[in-house]
Amino acid sequence: MFEDEVDTSSTKELVKFLETADEWSNVAEIVPSFNGDRDREDDISNEDKTFLSPLVSIPDVIQYLNSGVLDSYIGQVGERPKTTWEMFYSCICSGPRLPGDIENAKQSILATALIPFQNDQQIHLAMLRSLYRQLTGSKVDCPRYGHHWEDIGFQGNDPSTDLRGVGILGLINALYLVVTEETIPFSKQVYALSLKESQEFPLMVLSLNVTRICLHILRDGLLDTRLFLEKDAWLSFNKLYVSVMFHIYHIWKTQHKTISNCGFVLQEAEETARKSPEKLLNDFSTYLQLSKACKGHAVIATSPKF
């Protein structure tokens, strides 16, 4: 059973954190002003300007993965060799054995990290474009190549070069963040922070590192208990990703971190997530609940009295 109680100090800290929402809601509403906006609009072809493809959903992606594209990658998934201590620890502290369907879904996630970005797969480009539109508020389908990808934190004009470590799994995690109703407000906040001059960081580079952290946690069986109880491997994995992102965001914002601190923040996040993934999951769940509560009070306060 998941923990029902969250540490009181953590809850108070989250409440204090949420009390600054007004300041950050103003930031989140700002449409990023990119360098050379007009020039970049000119880079988008007339065809792109007249066509706006639908956003890709997570069910769309799962359907694509279940269409047989994973078949050639499943066999390449292998377990990392364990040390003697890890084998001993797993014997005495291992979680429940996963049912066959859940284990298969887990292997599918691991295999997805081996799928490279492919230009001939329309859904790959559609995921990229959905990310860009959701984060920036763009009203057009952006080109496959261009410096506009740096606006959401890729390192150059071809995002696929950043995906080599985690494959399209890195896109799927980020897509979950920006298209899932309950996490969209958080995605806007973390994007706004990534653009803040004094604390800016490359969002998608950070995101792909978080995917790597979560992938290792999944591979090493540290998420098995959650998978067993939740019965949905993809949902559990995406929730872990968002929870680690929130952990990093909270530290980055409240402790005024900068890009020079990135390595240390990622290392701390990985150590914390491996030690207690449930704590991070519960922290983000609490944040979502408090966010809804604060929003509810705001609505009540501004509602007309009858």
GROMACS .gro file of N, CA and C in nm, residues 8-169:
model
  486
    8THR      N    1   0.526   1.607   0.760
    8THR     CA    2   0.463   1.736   0.788
    8THR      C    3   0.549   1.852   0.740
    9SER      N    4   0.679   1.844   0.764
    9SER     CA    5   0.767   1.953   0.722
    9SER      C    6   0.767   1.968   0.572
   10SER      N    7   0.760   1.855   0.500
   10SER     CA    8   0.757   1.860   0.354
   10SER      C    9   0.628   1.926   0.306
   11THR      N   10   0.517   1.894   0.375
   11THR     CA   11   0.389   1.953   0.338
   11THR      C   12   0.390   2.104   0.361
   12LYS      N   13   0.445   2.148   0.476
   12LYS     CA   14   0.453   2.291   0.506
   12LYS      C   15   0.538   2.362   0.402
   13GLU      N   16   0.646   2.295   0.364
   13GLU     CA   17   0.735   2.354   0.264
   13GLU      C   18   0.664   2.369   0.131
   14LEU      N   19   0.584   2.268   0.094
   14LEU     CA   20   0.510   2.274  -0.031
   14LEU      C   21   0.404   2.383  -0.027
   15VAL      N   22   0.339   2.399   0.089
   15VAL     CA   23   0.238   2.504   0.104
   15VAL      C   24   0.303   2.640   0.085
   16LYS      N   25   0.420   2.659   0.149
   16LYS     CA   26   0.492   2.784   0.135
   16LYS      C   27   0.530   2.806  -0.010
   17PHE      N   28   0.570   2.699  -0.073
   17PHE     CA   29   0.609   2.705  -0.215
   17PHE      C   30   0.490   2.748  -0.300
   18LEU      N   31   0.373   2.692  -0.273
   18LEU     CA   32   0.255   2.723  -0.352
   18LEU      C   33   0.205   2.865  -0.328
   19GLU      N   34   0.240   2.924  -0.211
   19GLU     CA   35   0.195   3.059  -0.181
   19GLU      C   36   0.258   3.162  -0.274
   20THR      N   37   0.363   3.121  -0.343
   20THR     CA   38   0.428   3.211  -0.440
   20THR      C   39   0.371   3.192  -0.579
   21ALA      N   40   0.260   3.121  -0.590
   21ALA     CA   41   0.204   3.088  -0.722
   21ALA      C   42   0.166   3.212  -0.801
   22ASP      N   43   0.119   3.317  -0.731
   22ASP     CA   44   0.078   3.436  -0.803
   22ASP      C   45   0.193   3.496  -0.883
   23GLU      N   46   0.309   3.502  -0.818
   23GLU     CA   47   0.428   3.556  -0.886
   23GLU      C   48   0.460   3.474  -1.009
   24TRP      N   49   0.455   3.340  -0.993
   24TRP     CA   50   0.495   3.253  -1.104
   24TRP      C   51   0.387   3.237  -1.208
   25SER      N   52   0.262   3.258  -1.172
   25SER     CA   53   0.158   3.249  -1.273
   25SER      C   54   0.175   3.361  -1.374
   26ASN      N   55   0.223   3.477  -1.327
   26ASN     CA   56   0.249   3.586  -1.420
   26ASN      C   57   0.360   3.551  -1.516
   27VAL      N   58   0.464   3.487  -1.464
   27VAL     CA   59   0.575   3.448  -1.550
   27VAL      C   60   0.529   3.345  -1.651
   28ALA      N   61   0.448   3.249  -1.605
   28ALA     CA   62   0.405   3.139  -1.692
   28ALA      C   63   0.319   3.188  -1.807
   29GLU      N   64   0.253   3.303  -1.790
   29GLU     CA   65   0.166   3.351  -1.895
   29GLU      C   66   0.242   3.424  -2.005
   30ILE      N   67   0.370   3.457  -1.980
   30ILE     CA   68   0.447   3.531  -2.079
   30ILE      C   69   0.480   3.442  -2.196
   31VAL      N   70   0.453   3.490  -2.317
   31VAL     CA   71   0.492   3.417  -2.437
   31VAL      C   72   0.638   3.448  -2.463
   32PRO      N   73   0.726   3.346  -2.470
   32PRO     CA   74   0.869   3.372  -2.486
   32PRO      C   75   0.897   3.458  -2.609
   33SER      N   76   0.982   3.557  -2.590
   33SER     CA   77   1.024   3.642  -2.701
   33SER      C   78   1.159   3.594  -2.747
   34PHE      N   79   1.161   3.517  -2.856
   34PHE     CA   80   1.285   3.459  -2.903
   34PHE      C   81   1.367   3.562  -2.979
   35ASN      N   82   1.498   3.541  -2.980
   35ASN     CA   83   1.585   3.627  -3.057
   35ASN      C   84   1.552   3.613  -3.205
   36GLY      N   85   1.523   3.725  -3.269
   36GLY     CA   86   1.493   3.720  -3.412
   36GLY      C   87   1.363   3.650  -3.442
   37ASP      N   88   1.257   3.684  -3.364
   37ASP     CA   89   1.127   3.620  -3.384
   37ASP      C   90   1.083   3.626  -3.530
   38ARG      N   91   1.096   3.743  -3.589
   38ARG     CA   92   1.049   3.760  -3.727
   38ARG      C   93   1.126   3.670  -3.823
   39ASP      N   94   1.258   3.663  -3.800
   39ASP     CA   95   1.340   3.580  -3.888
   39ASP      C   96   1.300   3.435  -3.877
   40ARG      N   97   1.268   3.389  -3.754
   40ARG     CA   98   1.233   3.249  -3.737
   40ARG      C   99   1.097   3.220  -3.797
   41GLU      N  100   1.007   3.316  -3.792
   41GLU     CA  101   0.877   3.295  -3.857
   41GLU      C  102   0.896   3.280  -4.006
   42ASP      N  103   0.995   3.356  -4.062
   42ASP     CA  104   1.021   3.346  -4.204
   42ASP      C  105   1.077   3.210  -4.241
   43ASP      N  106   1.145   3.143  -4.142
   43ASP     CA  107   1.203   3.012  -4.168
   43ASP      C  108   1.095   2.906  -4.186
   44ILE      N  109   0.975   2.931  -4.133
   44ILE     CA  110   0.866   2.835  -4.143
   44ILE      C  111   0.797   2.852  -4.277
   45SER      N  112   0.789   2.746  -4.351
   45SER     CA  113   0.735   2.752  -4.487
   45SER      C  114   0.588   2.789  -4.487
   46ASN      N  115   0.541   2.839  -4.600
   46ASN     CA  116   0.400   2.873  -4.614
   46ASN      C  117   0.312   2.751  -4.592
   47GLU      N  118   0.365   2.634  -4.632
   47GLU     CA  119   0.288   2.511  -4.613
   47GLU      C  120   0.268   2.484  -4.466
   48ASP      N  121   0.376   2.506  -4.382
   48ASP     CA  122   0.365   2.483  -4.239
   48ASP      C  123   0.265   2.581  -4.177
   49LYS      N  124   0.261   2.705  -4.230
   49LYS     CA  125   0.174   2.806  -4.173
   49LYS      C  126   0.027   2.776  -4.199
   50THR      N  127  -0.002   2.698  -4.299
   50THR     CA  128  -0.141   2.669  -4.333
   50THR      C  129  -0.185   2.533  -4.280
   51PHE      N  130  -0.093   2.463  -4.210
   51PHE     CA  131  -0.128   2.330  -4.160
   51PHE      C  132  -0.085   2.316  -4.015
   52LEU      N  133  -0.178   2.280  -3.932
   52LEU     CA  134  -0.148   2.259  -3.791
   52LEU      C  135  -0.191   2.118  -3.755
   53SER      N  136  -0.095   2.031  -3.734
   53SER     CA  137  -0.127   1.892  -3.706
   53SER      C  138  -0.182   1.878  -3.565
   54PRO      N  139  -0.264   1.777  -3.539
   54PRO     CA  140  -0.318   1.757  -3.404
   54PRO      C  141  -0.208   1.718  -3.307
   55LEU      N  142  -0.228   1.754  -3.181
   55LEU     CA  143  -0.133   1.714  -3.078
   55LEU      C  144  -0.135   1.562  -3.062
   56VAL      N  145  -0.020   1.508  -3.032
   56VAL     CA  146  -0.010   1.364  -3.007
   56VAL      C  147  -0.042   1.336  -2.861
   57SER      N  148  -0.118   1.232  -2.834
   57SER     CA  149  -0.151   1.193  -2.697
   57SER      C  150  -0.068   1.071  -2.658
   58ILE      N  151  -0.061   1.046  -2.530
   58ILE     CA  152   0.010   0.927  -2.482
   58ILE      C  153  -0.056   0.799  -2.533
   59PRO      N  154  -0.190   0.788  -2.535
   59PRO     CA  155  -0.251   0.668  -2.595
   59PRO      C  156  -0.210   0.649  -2.741
   60ASP      N  157  -0.196   0.759  -2.816
   60ASP     CA  158  -0.150   0.748  -2.954
   60ASP      C  159  -0.013   0.681  -2.960
   61VAL      N  160   0.075   0.723  -2.870
   61VAL     CA  161   0.212   0.671  -2.869
   61VAL      C  162   0.212   0.523  -2.829
   62ILE      N  163   0.134   0.487  -2.727
   62ILE     CA  164   0.128   0.348  -2.683
   62ILE      C  165   0.074   0.259  -2.795
   63GLN      N  166  -0.026   0.309  -2.866
   63GLN     CA  167  -0.081   0.233  -2.979
   63GLN      C  168   0.026   0.212  -3.084
   64TYR      N  169   0.105   0.313  -3.111
   64TYR     CA  170   0.214   0.302  -3.208
   64TYR      C  171   0.316   0.197  -3.163
   65LEU      N  172   0.353   0.201  -3.035
   65LEU     CA  173   0.451   0.106  -2.983
   65LEU      C  174   0.398  -0.038  -2.987
   66ASN      N  175   0.268  -0.052  -2.966
   66ASN     CA  176   0.207  -0.186  -2.966
   66ASN      C  177   0.178  -0.239  -3.107
   67SER      N  178   0.213  -0.161  -3.208
   67SER     CA  179   0.184  -0.202  -3.346
   67SER      C  180   0.290  -0.295  -3.404
   68GLY      N  181   0.390  -0.329  -3.322
   68GLY     CA  182   0.495  -0.420  -3.367
   68GLY      C  183   0.631  -0.357  -3.380
   69VAL      N  184   0.641  -0.225  -3.358
   69VAL     CA  185   0.769  -0.157  -3.376
   69VAL      C  186   0.873  -0.200  -3.272
   70LEU      N  187   0.826  -0.254  -3.159
   70LEU     CA  188   0.918  -0.294  -3.052
   70LEU      C  189   0.979  -0.432  -3.074
   71ASP      N  190   0.924  -0.508  -3.166
   71ASP     CA  191   0.964  -0.648  -3.181
   71ASP      C  192   1.115  -0.665  -3.201
   72SER      N  193   1.176  -0.578  -3.279
   72SER     CA  194   1.319  -0.593  -3.306
   72SER      C  195   1.408  -0.536  -3.197
   73TYR      N  196   1.346  -0.476  -3.095
   73TYR     CA  197   1.425  -0.416  -2.987
   73TYR      C  198   1.414  -0.493  -2.855
   74ILE      N  199   1.304  -0.564  -2.835
   74ILE     CA  200   1.283  -0.636  -2.710
   74ILE      C  201   1.399  -0.730  -2.680
   75GLY      N  202   1.446  -0.801  -2.781
   75GLY     CA  203   1.555  -0.897  -2.761
   75GLY      C  204   1.686  -0.832  -2.724
   76GLN      N  205   1.696  -0.701  -2.745
   76GLN     CA  206   1.820  -0.631  -2.713
   76GLN      C  207   1.824  -0.582  -2.568
   77VAL      N  208   1.711  -0.594  -2.499
   77VAL     CA  209   1.705  -0.549  -2.359
   77VAL      C  210   1.775  -0.653  -2.272
   78GLY      N  211   1.874  -0.610  -2.201
   78GLY     CA  212   1.947  -0.701  -2.112
   78GLY      C  213   1.959  -0.642  -1.973
   79GLU      N  214   1.971  -0.728  -1.874
   79GLU     CA  215   1.987  -0.681  -1.737
   79GLU      C  216   2.131  -0.639  -1.712
   80ARG      N  217   2.147  -0.532  -1.634
   80ARG     CA  218   2.280  -0.490  -1.595
   80ARG      C  219   2.339  -0.592  -1.497
   81PRO      N  220   2.465  -0.632  -1.515
   81PRO     CA  221   2.526  -0.726  -1.420
   81PRO      C  222   2.523  -0.670  -1.278
   82LYS      N  223   2.482  -0.754  -1.184
   82LYS     CA  224   2.470  -0.709  -1.046
   82LYS      C  225   2.592  -0.749  -0.965
   83THR      N  226   2.627  -0.663  -0.869
   83THR     CA  227   2.735  -0.695  -0.777
   83THR      C  228   2.686  -0.798  -0.676
   84THR      N  229   2.779  -0.858  -0.603
   84THR     CA  230   2.742  -0.956  -0.502
   84THR      C  231   2.648  -0.895  -0.398
   85TRP      N  232   2.679  -0.771  -0.356
   85TRP     CA  233   2.595  -0.704  -0.258
   85TRP      C  234   2.455  -0.681  -0.313
   86GLU      N  235   2.444  -0.641  -0.441
   86GLU     CA  236   2.313  -0.616  -0.500
   86GLU      C  237   2.232  -0.744  -0.509
   87MET      N  238   2.297  -0.856  -0.540
   87MET     CA  239   2.226  -0.983  -0.546
   87MET      C  240   2.177  -1.024  -0.407
   88PHE      N  241   2.260  -1.002  -0.306
   88PHE     CA  242   2.220  -1.034  -0.168
   88PHE      C  243   2.104  -0.946  -0.125
   89TYR      N  244   2.115  -0.815  -0.156
   89TYR     CA  245   2.010  -0.720  -0.118
   89TYR      C  246   1.878  -0.755  -0.186
   90SER      N  247   1.883  -0.791  -0.315
   90SER     CA  248   1.761  -0.824  -0.388
   90SER      C  249   1.694  -0.949  -0.333
   91CYS      N  250   1.775  -1.041  -0.277
   91CYS     CA  251   1.718  -1.164  -0.221
   91CYS      C  252   1.637  -1.137  -0.096
   92ILE      N  253   1.686  -1.042  -0.013
   92ILE     CA  254   1.619  -1.018   0.115
   92ILE      C  255   1.520  -0.903   0.110
   93CYS      N  256   1.532  -0.817   0.007
   93CYS     CA  257   1.447  -0.698   0.003
   93CYS      C  258   1.368  -0.685  -0.127
   94SER      N  259   1.364  -0.790  -0.204
   94SER     CA  260   1.296  -0.780  -0.333
   94SER      C  261   1.147  -0.763  -0.315
   95GLY      N  262   1.086  -0.691  -0.407
   95GLY     CA  263   0.942  -0.670  -0.404
   95GLY      C  264   0.870  -0.789  -0.463
   96PRO      N  265   0.740  -0.777  -0.480
   96PRO     CA  266   0.662  -0.889  -0.536
   96PRO      C  267   0.701  -0.916  -0.681
   97ARG      N  268   0.692  -1.042  -0.720
   97ARG     CA  269   0.720  -1.076  -0.860
   97ARG      C  270   0.609  -1.017  -0.947
   98LEU      N  271   0.650  -0.951  -1.053
   98LEU     CA  272   0.553  -0.885  -1.140
   98LEU      C  273   0.475  -0.987  -1.223
   99PRO      N  274   0.344  -0.966  -1.238
   99PRO     CA  275   0.266  -1.051  -1.329
   99PRO      C  276   0.322  -1.040  -1.471
  100GLY      N  277   0.295  -1.139  -1.552
  100GLY     CA  278   0.352  -1.143  -1.686
  100GLY      C  279   0.323  -1.021  -1.770
  101ASP      N  280   0.198  -0.971  -1.766
  101ASP     CA  281   0.164  -0.856  -1.849
  101ASP      C  282   0.237  -0.730  -1.804
  102ILE      N  283   0.255  -0.713  -1.672
  102ILE     CA  284   0.325  -0.597  -1.620
  102ILE      C  285   0.474  -0.607  -1.652
  103GLU      N  286   0.530  -0.726  -1.639
  103GLU     CA  287   0.671  -0.746  -1.672
  103GLU      C  288   0.695  -0.719  -1.820
  104ASN      N  289   0.603  -0.762  -1.904
  104ASN     CA  290   0.616  -0.737  -2.047
  104ASN      C  291   0.611  -0.587  -2.078
  105ALA      N  292   0.522  -0.516  -2.008
  105ALA     CA  293   0.513  -0.371  -2.027
  105ALA      C  294   0.642  -0.302  -1.981
  106LYS      N  295   0.698  -0.352  -1.872
  106LYS     CA  296   0.825  -0.299  -1.823
  106LYS      C  297   0.934  -0.318  -1.927
  107GLN      N  298   0.940  -0.436  -1.985
  107GLN     CA  299   1.040  -0.463  -2.089
  107GLN      C  300   1.016  -0.375  -2.212
  108SER      N  301   0.890  -0.344  -2.240
  108SER     CA  302   0.859  -0.257  -2.353
  108SER      C  303   0.914  -0.117  -2.332
  109ILE      N  304   0.904  -0.068  -2.207
  109ILE     CA  305   0.958   0.064  -2.176
  109ILE      C  306   1.109   0.065  -2.195
  110LEU      N  307   1.174  -0.040  -2.145
  110LEU     CA  308   1.319  -0.049  -2.161
  110LEU      C  309   1.358  -0.056  -2.308
  111ALA      N  310   1.278  -0.127  -2.386
  111ALA     CA  311   1.306  -0.140  -2.529
  111ALA      C  312   1.283  -0.009  -2.603
  112THR      N  313   1.187   0.069  -2.557
  112THR     CA  314   1.157   0.197  -2.622
  112THR      C  315   1.277   0.290  -2.618
  113ALA      N  316   1.358   0.278  -2.513
  113ALA     CA  317   1.478   0.362  -2.502
  113ALA      C  318   1.581   0.329  -2.609
  114LEU      N  319   1.563   0.215  -2.677
  114LEU     CA  320   1.657   0.174  -2.781
  114LEU      C  321   1.613   0.221  -2.920
  115ILE      N  322   1.490   0.273  -2.930
  115ILE     CA  323   1.438   0.318  -3.060
  115ILE      C  324   1.493   0.456  -3.092
  116PRO      N  325   1.568   0.470  -3.199
  116PRO     CA  326   1.620   0.602  -3.236
  116PRO      C  327   1.512   0.685  -3.303
  117PHE      N  328   1.533   0.816  -3.305
  117PHE     CA  329   1.442   0.903  -3.379
  117PHE      C  330   1.454   0.871  -3.527
  118GLN      N  331   1.339   0.854  -3.592
  118GLN     CA  332   1.338   0.819  -3.734
  118GLN      C  333   1.253   0.918  -3.811
  119ASN      N  334   1.316   0.980  -3.910
  119ASN     CA  335   1.247   1.082  -3.988
  119ASN      C  336   1.129   1.027  -4.067
  120ASP      N  337   1.132   0.898  -4.098
  120ASP     CA  338   1.023   0.841  -4.178
  120ASP      C  339   0.906   0.795  -4.092
  121GLN      N  340   0.916   0.815  -3.961
  121GLN     CA  341   0.806   0.783  -3.872
  121GLN      C  342   0.734   0.912  -3.834
  122GLN      N  343   0.617   0.933  -3.888
  122GLN     CA  344   0.546   1.059  -3.870
  122GLN      C  345   0.520   1.091  -3.723
  123ILE      N  346   0.495   0.988  -3.642
  123ILE     CA  347   0.463   1.013  -3.502
  123ILE      C  348   0.584   1.066  -3.426
  124HIS      N  349   0.706   1.036  -3.471
  124HIS     CA  350   0.825   1.088  -3.405
  124HIS      C  351   0.830   1.241  -3.419
  125LEU      N  352   0.811   1.288  -3.541
  125LEU     CA  353   0.810   1.433  -3.563
  125LEU      C  354   0.690   1.497  -3.495
  126ALA      N  355   0.578   1.427  -3.494
  126ALA     CA  356   0.458   1.481  -3.431
  126ALA      C  357   0.480   1.499  -3.280
  127MET      N  358   0.554   1.409  -3.216
  127MET     CA  359   0.584   1.425  -3.074
  127MET      C  360   0.670   1.549  -3.052
  128LEU      N  361   0.770   1.568  -3.137
  128LEU     CA  362   0.856   1.686  -3.126
  128LEU      C  363   0.774   1.814  -3.140
  129ARG      N  364   0.691   1.817  -3.243
  129ARG     CA  365   0.611   1.937  -3.268
  129ARG      C  366   0.511   1.963  -3.156
  130SER      N  367   0.456   1.856  -3.100
  130SER     CA  368   0.362   1.872  -2.987
  130SER      C  369   0.433   1.933  -2.867
  131LEU      N  370   0.555   1.888  -2.841
  131LEU     CA  371   0.634   1.944  -2.732
  131LEU      C  372   0.656   2.094  -2.753
  132TYR      N  373   0.698   2.128  -2.874
  132TYR     CA  374   0.730   2.268  -2.902
  132TYR      C  375   0.606   2.356  -2.889
  133ARG      N  376   0.496   2.312  -2.944
  133ARG     CA  377   0.374   2.392  -2.939
  133ARG      C  378   0.322   2.407  -2.797
  134GLN      N  379   0.322   2.301  -2.720
  134GLN     CA  380   0.270   2.306  -2.584
  134GLN      C  381   0.355   2.395  -2.493
  135LEU      N  382   0.485   2.393  -2.513
  135LEU     CA  383   0.574   2.472  -2.427
  135LEU      C  384   0.576   2.619  -2.467
  136THR      N  385   0.582   2.646  -2.597
  136THR     CA  386   0.599   2.783  -2.643
  136THR      C  387   0.470   2.854  -2.677
  137GLY      N  388   0.362   2.777  -2.697
  137GLY     CA  389   0.237   2.837  -2.740
  137GLY      C  390   0.235   2.867  -2.888
  138SER      N  391   0.327   2.811  -2.963
  138SER     CA  392   0.334   2.833  -3.107
  138SER      C  393   0.205   2.787  -3.175
  139LYS      N  394   0.164   2.862  -3.277
  139LYS     CA  395   0.041   2.830  -3.350
  139LYS      C  396   0.069   2.765  -3.485
  140VAL      N  397   0.194   2.729  -3.510
  140VAL     CA  398   0.229   2.667  -3.638
  140VAL      C  399   0.314   2.543  -3.613
  141ASP      N  400   0.317   2.455  -3.711
  141ASP     CA  401   0.406   2.339  -3.706
  141ASP      C  402   0.546   2.383  -3.747
  142CYS      N  403   0.641   2.369  -3.656
  142CYS     CA  404   0.776   2.416  -3.686
  142CYS      C  405   0.851   2.316  -3.774
  143PRO      N  406   0.955   2.362  -3.844
  143PRO     CA  407   1.033   2.274  -3.931
  143PRO      C  408   1.107   2.167  -3.852
  144ARG      N  409   1.144   2.061  -3.922
  144ARG     CA  410   1.218   1.950  -3.860
  144ARG      C  411   1.353   1.996  -3.807
  145TYR      N  412   1.421   2.083  -3.882
  145TYR     CA  413   1.552   2.132  -3.841
  145TYR      C  414   1.547   2.283  -3.822
  146GLY      N  415   1.628   2.332  -3.729
  146GLY     CA  416   1.634   2.477  -3.709
  146GLY      C  417   1.671   2.513  -3.567
  147HIS      N  418   1.716   2.636  -3.549
  147HIS     CA  419   1.759   2.681  -3.417
  147HIS      C  420   1.641   2.702  -3.321
  148HIS      N  421   1.519   2.696  -3.374
  148HIS     CA  422   1.402   2.710  -3.286
  148HIS      C  423   1.398   2.600  -3.180
  149TRP      N  424   1.459   2.483  -3.205
  149TRP     CA  425   1.459   2.376  -3.106
  149TRP      C  426   1.537   2.414  -2.981
  150GLU      N  427   1.631   2.506  -2.995
  150GLU     CA  428   1.706   2.552  -2.878
  150GLU      C  429   1.617   2.628  -2.781
  151ASP      N  430   1.504   2.680  -2.831
  151ASP     CA  431   1.412   2.756  -2.746
  151ASP      C  432   1.350   2.670  -2.637
  152ILE      N  433   1.341   2.538  -2.659
  152ILE     CA  434   1.286   2.452  -2.555
  152ILE      C  435   1.395   2.366  -2.491
  153GLY      N  436   1.520   2.401  -2.519
  153GLY     CA  437   1.629   2.339  -2.444
  153GLY      C  438   1.702   2.225  -2.510
  154PHE      N  439   1.684   2.205  -2.642
  154PHE     CA  440   1.772   2.113  -2.712
  154PHE      C  441   1.903   2.186  -2.740
  155GLN      N  442   2.008   2.111  -2.774
  155GLN     CA  443   2.140   2.172  -2.784
  155GLN      C  444   2.173   2.227  -2.922
  156GLY      N  445   2.094   2.195  -3.023
  156GLY     CA  446   2.124   2.243  -3.156
  156GLY      C  447   2.002   2.242  -3.245
  157ASN      N  448   2.025   2.240  -3.376
  157ASN     CA  449   1.913   2.248  -3.469
  157ASN      C  450   1.854   2.112  -3.505
  158ASP      N  451   1.909   2.004  -3.447
  158ASP     CA  452   1.856   1.870  -3.471
  158ASP      C  453   1.837   1.797  -3.338
  159PRO      N  454   1.714   1.795  -3.286
  159PRO     CA  455   1.688   1.734  -3.155
  159PRO      C  456   1.728   1.587  -3.146
  160SER      N  457   1.728   1.517  -3.259
  160SER     CA  458   1.755   1.373  -3.256
  160SER      C  459   1.895   1.342  -3.203
  161THR      N  460   1.987   1.437  -3.216
  161THR     CA  461   2.123   1.412  -3.166
  161THR      C  462   2.127   1.407  -3.013
  162ASP      N  463   2.030   1.472  -2.949
  162ASP     CA  464   2.024   1.470  -2.802
  162ASP      C  465   1.955   1.344  -2.749
  163LEU      N  466   1.888   1.270  -2.837
  163LEU     CA  467   1.808   1.156  -2.794
  163LEU      C  468   1.887   1.025  -2.792
  164ARG      N  469   2.013   1.029  -2.830
  164ARG     CA  470   2.087   0.905  -2.849
  164ARG      C  471   2.100   0.822  -2.722
  165GLY      N  472   2.095   0.883  -2.606
  165GLY     CA  473   2.110   0.807  -2.483
  165GLY      C  474   1.984   0.735  -2.438
  166VAL      N  475   1.865   0.792  -2.471
  166VAL     CA  476   1.739   0.734  -2.422
  166VAL      C  477   1.638   0.712  -2.533
  167GLY      N  478   1.676   0.737  -2.657
  167GLY     CA  479   1.585   0.713  -2.768
  167GLY      C  480   1.458   0.796  -2.758
  168ILE      N  481   1.352   0.748  -2.822
  168ILE     CA  482   1.227   0.824  -2.821
  168ILE      C  483   1.157   0.818  -2.685
  169LEU      N  484   1.210   0.737  -2.592
  169LEU     CA  485   1.153   0.736  -2.457
  169LEU      C  486   1.164   0.874  -2.395
   0.00000   0.00000   0.00000
